[in-house]
PDB file of C-alpha atoms and ligand atoms in Angstrom:
ATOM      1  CA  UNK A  21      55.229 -16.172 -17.805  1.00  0.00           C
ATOM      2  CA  UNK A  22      58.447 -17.768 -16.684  1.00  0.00           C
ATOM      3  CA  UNK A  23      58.663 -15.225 -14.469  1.00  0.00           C
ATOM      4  CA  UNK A  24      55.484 -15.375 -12.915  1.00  0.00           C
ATOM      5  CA  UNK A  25      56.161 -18.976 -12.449  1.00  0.00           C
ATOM      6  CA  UNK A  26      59.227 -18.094 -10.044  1.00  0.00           C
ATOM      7  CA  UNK A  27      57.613 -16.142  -8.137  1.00  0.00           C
ATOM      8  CA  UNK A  28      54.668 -18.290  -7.508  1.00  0.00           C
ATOM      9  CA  UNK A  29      57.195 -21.123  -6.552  1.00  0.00           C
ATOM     10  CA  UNK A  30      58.645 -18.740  -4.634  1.00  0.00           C
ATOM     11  CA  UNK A  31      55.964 -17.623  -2.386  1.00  0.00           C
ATOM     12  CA  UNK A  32      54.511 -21.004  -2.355  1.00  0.00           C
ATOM     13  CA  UNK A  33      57.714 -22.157  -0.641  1.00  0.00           C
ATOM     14  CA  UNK A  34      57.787 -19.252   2.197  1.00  0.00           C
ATOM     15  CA  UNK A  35      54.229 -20.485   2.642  1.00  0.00           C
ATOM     16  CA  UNK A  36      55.521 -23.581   3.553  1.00  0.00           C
ATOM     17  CA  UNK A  37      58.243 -21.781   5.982  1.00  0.00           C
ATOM     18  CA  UNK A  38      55.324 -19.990   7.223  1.00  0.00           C
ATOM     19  CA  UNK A  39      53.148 -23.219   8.202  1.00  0.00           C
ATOM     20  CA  UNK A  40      56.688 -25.074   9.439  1.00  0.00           C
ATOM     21  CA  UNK A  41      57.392 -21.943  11.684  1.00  0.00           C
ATOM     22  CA  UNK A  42      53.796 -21.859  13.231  1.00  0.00           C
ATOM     23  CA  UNK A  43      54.067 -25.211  14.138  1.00  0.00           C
ATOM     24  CA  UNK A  44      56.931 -24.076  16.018  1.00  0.00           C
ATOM     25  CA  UNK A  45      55.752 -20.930  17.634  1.00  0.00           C
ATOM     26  CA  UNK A  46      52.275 -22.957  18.808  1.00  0.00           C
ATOM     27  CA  UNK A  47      54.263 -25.921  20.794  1.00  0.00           C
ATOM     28  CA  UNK A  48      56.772 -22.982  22.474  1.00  0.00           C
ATOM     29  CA  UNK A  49      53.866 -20.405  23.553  1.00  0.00           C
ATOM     30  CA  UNK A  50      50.070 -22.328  23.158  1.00  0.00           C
ATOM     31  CA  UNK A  51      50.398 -26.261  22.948  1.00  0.00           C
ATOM     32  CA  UNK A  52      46.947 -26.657  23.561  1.00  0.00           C
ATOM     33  CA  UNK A  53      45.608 -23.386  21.897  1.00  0.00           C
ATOM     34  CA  UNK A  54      44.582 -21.175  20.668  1.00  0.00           C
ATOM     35  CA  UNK A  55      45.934 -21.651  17.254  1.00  0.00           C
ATOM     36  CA  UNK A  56      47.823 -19.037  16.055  1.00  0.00           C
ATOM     37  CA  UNK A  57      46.795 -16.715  12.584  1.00  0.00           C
ATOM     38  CA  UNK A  58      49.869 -17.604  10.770  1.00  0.00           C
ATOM     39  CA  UNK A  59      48.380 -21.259  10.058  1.00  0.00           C
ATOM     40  CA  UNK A  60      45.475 -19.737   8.306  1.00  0.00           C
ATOM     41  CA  UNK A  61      47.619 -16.884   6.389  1.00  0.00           C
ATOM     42  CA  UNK A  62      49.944 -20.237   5.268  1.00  0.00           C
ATOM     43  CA  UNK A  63      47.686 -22.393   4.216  1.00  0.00           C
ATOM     44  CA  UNK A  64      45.802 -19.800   2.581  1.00  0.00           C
ATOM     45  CA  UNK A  65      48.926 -18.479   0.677  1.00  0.00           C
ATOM     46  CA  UNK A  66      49.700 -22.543  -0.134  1.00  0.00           C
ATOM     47  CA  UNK A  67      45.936 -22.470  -1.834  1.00  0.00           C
ATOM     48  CA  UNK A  68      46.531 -19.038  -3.931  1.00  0.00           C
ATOM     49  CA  UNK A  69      50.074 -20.093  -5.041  1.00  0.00           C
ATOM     50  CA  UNK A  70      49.784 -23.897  -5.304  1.00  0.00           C
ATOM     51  CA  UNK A  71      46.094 -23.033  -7.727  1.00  0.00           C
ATOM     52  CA  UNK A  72      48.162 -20.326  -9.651  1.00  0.00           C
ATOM     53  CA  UNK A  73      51.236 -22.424  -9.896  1.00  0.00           C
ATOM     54  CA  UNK A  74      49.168 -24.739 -11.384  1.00  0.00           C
ATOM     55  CA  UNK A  75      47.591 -22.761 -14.145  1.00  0.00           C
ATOM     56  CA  UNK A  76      50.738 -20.936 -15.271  1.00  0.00           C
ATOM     57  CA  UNK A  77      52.458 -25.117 -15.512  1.00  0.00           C
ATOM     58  CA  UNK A  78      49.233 -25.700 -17.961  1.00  0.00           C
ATOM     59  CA  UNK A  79      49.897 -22.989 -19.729  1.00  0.00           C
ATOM     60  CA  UNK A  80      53.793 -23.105 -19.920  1.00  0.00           C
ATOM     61  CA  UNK A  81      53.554 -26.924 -21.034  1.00  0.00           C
ATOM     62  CA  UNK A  82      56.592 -28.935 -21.318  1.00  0.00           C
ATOM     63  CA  UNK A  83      58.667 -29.729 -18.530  1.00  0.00           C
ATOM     64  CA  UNK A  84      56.968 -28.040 -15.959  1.00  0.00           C
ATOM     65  CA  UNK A  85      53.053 -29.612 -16.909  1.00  0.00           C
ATOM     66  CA  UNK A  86      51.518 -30.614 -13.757  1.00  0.00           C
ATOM     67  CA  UNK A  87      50.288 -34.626 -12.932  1.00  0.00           C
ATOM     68  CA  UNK A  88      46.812 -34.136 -12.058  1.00  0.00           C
ATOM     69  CA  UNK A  89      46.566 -36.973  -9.778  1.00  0.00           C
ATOM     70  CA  UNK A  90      49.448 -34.941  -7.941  1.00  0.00           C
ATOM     71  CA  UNK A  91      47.797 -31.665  -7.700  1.00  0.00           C
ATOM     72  CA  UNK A  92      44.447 -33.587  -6.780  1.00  0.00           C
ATOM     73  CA  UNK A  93      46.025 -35.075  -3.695  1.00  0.00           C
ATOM     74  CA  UNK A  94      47.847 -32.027  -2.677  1.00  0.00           C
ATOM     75  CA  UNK A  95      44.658 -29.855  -2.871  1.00  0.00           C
ATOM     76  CA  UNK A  96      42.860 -32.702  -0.423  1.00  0.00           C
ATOM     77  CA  UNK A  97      45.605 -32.596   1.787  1.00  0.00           C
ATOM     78  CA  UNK A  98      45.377 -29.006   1.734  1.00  0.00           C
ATOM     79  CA  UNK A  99      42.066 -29.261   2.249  1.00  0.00           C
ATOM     80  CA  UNK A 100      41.753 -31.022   5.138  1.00  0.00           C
ATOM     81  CA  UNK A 101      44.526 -28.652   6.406  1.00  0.00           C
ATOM     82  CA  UNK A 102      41.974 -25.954   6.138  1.00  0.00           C
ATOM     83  CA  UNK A 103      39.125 -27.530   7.159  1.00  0.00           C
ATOM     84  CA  UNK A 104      41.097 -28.607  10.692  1.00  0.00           C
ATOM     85  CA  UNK A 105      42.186 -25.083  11.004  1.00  0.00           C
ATOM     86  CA  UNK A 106      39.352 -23.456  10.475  1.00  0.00           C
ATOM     87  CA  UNK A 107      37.359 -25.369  13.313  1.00  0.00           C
ATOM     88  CA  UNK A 108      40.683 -25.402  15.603  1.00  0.00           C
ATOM     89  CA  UNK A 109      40.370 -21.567  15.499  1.00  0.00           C
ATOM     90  CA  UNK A 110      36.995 -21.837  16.506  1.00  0.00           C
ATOM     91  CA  UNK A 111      37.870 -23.108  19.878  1.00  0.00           C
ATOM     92  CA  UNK A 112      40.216 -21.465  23.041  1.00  0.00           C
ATOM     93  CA  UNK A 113      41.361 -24.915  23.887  1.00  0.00           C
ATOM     94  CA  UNK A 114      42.726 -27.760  21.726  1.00  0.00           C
ATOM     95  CA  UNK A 115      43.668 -31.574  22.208  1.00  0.00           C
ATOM     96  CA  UNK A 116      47.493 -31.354  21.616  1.00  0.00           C
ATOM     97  CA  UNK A 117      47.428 -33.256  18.752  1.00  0.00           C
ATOM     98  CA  UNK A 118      46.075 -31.158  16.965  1.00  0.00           C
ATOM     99  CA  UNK A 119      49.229 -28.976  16.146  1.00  0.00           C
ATOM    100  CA  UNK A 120      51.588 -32.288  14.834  1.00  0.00           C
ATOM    101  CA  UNK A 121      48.800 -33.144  13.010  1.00  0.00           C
ATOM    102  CA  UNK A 122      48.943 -30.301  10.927  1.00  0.00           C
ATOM    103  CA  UNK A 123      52.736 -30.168  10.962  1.00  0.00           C
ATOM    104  CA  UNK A 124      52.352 -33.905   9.568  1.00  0.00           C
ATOM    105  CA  UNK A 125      49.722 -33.412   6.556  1.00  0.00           C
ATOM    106  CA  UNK A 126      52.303 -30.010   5.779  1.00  0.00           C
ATOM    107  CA  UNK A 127      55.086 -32.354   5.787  1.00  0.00           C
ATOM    108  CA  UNK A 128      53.037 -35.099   3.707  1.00  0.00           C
ATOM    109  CA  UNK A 129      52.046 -32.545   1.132  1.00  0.00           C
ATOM    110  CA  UNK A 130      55.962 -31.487   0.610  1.00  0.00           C
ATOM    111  CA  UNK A 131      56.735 -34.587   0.564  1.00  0.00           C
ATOM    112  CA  UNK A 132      53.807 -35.456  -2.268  1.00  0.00           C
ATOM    113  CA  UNK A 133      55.646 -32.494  -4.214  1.00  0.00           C
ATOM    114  CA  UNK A 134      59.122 -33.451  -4.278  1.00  0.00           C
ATOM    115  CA  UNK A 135      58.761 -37.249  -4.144  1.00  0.00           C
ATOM    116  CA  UNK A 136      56.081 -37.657  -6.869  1.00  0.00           C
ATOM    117  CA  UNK A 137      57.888 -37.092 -10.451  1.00  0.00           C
TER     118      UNK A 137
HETATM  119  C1  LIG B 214      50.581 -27.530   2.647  1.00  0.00           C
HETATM  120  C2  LIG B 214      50.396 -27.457   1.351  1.00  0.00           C
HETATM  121  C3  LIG B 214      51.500 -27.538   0.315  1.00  0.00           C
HETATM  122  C4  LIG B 214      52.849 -27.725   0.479  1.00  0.00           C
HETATM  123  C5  LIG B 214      53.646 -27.926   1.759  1.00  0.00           C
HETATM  124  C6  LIG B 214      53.435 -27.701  -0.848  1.00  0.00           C
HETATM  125  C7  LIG B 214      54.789 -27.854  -1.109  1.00  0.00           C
HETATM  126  C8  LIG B 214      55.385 -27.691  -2.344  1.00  0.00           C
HETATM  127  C9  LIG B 214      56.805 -27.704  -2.598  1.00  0.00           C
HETATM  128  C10 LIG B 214      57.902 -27.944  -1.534  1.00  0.00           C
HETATM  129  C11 LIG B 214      56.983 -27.491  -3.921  1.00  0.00           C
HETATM  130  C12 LIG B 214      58.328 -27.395  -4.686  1.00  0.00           C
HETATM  131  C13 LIG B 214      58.596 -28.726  -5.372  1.00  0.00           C
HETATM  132  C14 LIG B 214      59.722 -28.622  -6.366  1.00  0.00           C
HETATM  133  O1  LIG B 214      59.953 -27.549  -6.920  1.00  0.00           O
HETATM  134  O2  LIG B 214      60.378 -29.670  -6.601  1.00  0.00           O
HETATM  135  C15 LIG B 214      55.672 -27.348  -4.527  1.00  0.00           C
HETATM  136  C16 LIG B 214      55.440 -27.111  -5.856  1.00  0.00           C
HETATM  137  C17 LIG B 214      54.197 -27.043  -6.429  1.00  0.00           C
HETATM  138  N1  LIG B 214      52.968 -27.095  -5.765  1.00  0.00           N
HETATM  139 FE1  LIG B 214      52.709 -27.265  -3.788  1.00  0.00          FE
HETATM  140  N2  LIG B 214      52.434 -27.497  -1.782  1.00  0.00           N
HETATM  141  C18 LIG B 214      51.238 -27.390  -1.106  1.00  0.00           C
HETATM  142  C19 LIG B 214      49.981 -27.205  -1.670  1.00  0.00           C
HETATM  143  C20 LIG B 214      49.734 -27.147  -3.020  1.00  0.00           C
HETATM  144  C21 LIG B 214      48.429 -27.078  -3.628  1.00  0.00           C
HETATM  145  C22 LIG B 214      47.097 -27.055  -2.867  1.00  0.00           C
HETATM  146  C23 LIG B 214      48.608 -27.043  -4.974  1.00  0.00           C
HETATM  147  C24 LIG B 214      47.560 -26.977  -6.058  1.00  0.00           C
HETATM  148  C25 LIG B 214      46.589 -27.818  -6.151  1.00  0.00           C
HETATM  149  C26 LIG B 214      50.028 -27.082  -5.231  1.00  0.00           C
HETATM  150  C27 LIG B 214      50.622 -27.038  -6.468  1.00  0.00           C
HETATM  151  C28 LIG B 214      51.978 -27.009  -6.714  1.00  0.00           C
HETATM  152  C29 LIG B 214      52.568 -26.890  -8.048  1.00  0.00           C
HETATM  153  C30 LIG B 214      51.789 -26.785  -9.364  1.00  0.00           C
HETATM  154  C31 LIG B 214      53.963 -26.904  -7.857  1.00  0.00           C
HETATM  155  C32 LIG B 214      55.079 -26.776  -8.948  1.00  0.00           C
HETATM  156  C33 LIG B 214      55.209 -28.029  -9.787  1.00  0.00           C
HETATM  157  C34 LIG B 214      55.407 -29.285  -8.985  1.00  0.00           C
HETATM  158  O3  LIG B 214      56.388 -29.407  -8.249  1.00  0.00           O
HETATM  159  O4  LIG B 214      54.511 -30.157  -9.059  1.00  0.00           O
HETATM  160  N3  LIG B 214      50.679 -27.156  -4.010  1.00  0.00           N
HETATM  161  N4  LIG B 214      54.715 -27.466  -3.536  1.00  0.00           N
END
């Protein structure tokens, strides 16, 4: 279970690599669009990891038992992420915003993790 746990961590932190680097990649080659698929595929892999991180904390008890109020606002945040991306993707052109904005509510939602004992 331990295990498991690692390697949810694990992936959940390439995840965030992944969304950091698409930010990245999208202001060098498409500033305003379209969004690239390696938002989705992160915050997609931050949903499956972060939920299953989650479960195997519950389980595992002890030092490692999740705040709910914690997990609550990073699934909103995520949320939102995903909601934004999903109707960005939508669309051929975007209001340059758009990509900071998601880099910001990535950051946010790091920050909620490390910051929030
Ligand atoms: C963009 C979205 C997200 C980012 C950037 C993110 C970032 C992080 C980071 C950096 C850690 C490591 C913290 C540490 O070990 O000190 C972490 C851990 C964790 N994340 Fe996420 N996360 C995201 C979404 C989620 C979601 C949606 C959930 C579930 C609702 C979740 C649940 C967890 C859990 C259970 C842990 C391990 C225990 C803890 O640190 O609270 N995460 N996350």
């Amino acid at each position: 279970m331990e295990f498991l746990r690692l390697v949810l961590l694990f992936l959940h932190l390439l995840g965030l690599g992944l969304l950091l680097g698409s930010f990245l990649v999208q202001r060098r080659v498409a500033p305003t669009g379209p969004l690239s698929a390696g938002w989705l595929h992160g915050s997609l892999l931050q949903l499956l990891t972060g939920v299953g991180l989650a479960g195997v904390d519950q389980a595992l008890g002890g030092e490692h038992a999740p705040d709910n109020a914690k997990l609550a606002v990073k699934l909103v945040v995520l949320l939102v992420i995903l909601g934004l991306i999903v109707v960005a993707r939508r669309r051929d052109t975007l209001p340059a915003w758009v990509s900071p904005a998601l880099a910001g509510l990535v950051v946010l939602n790091a920050g909620v993790a490390v910051f929030w004992t």
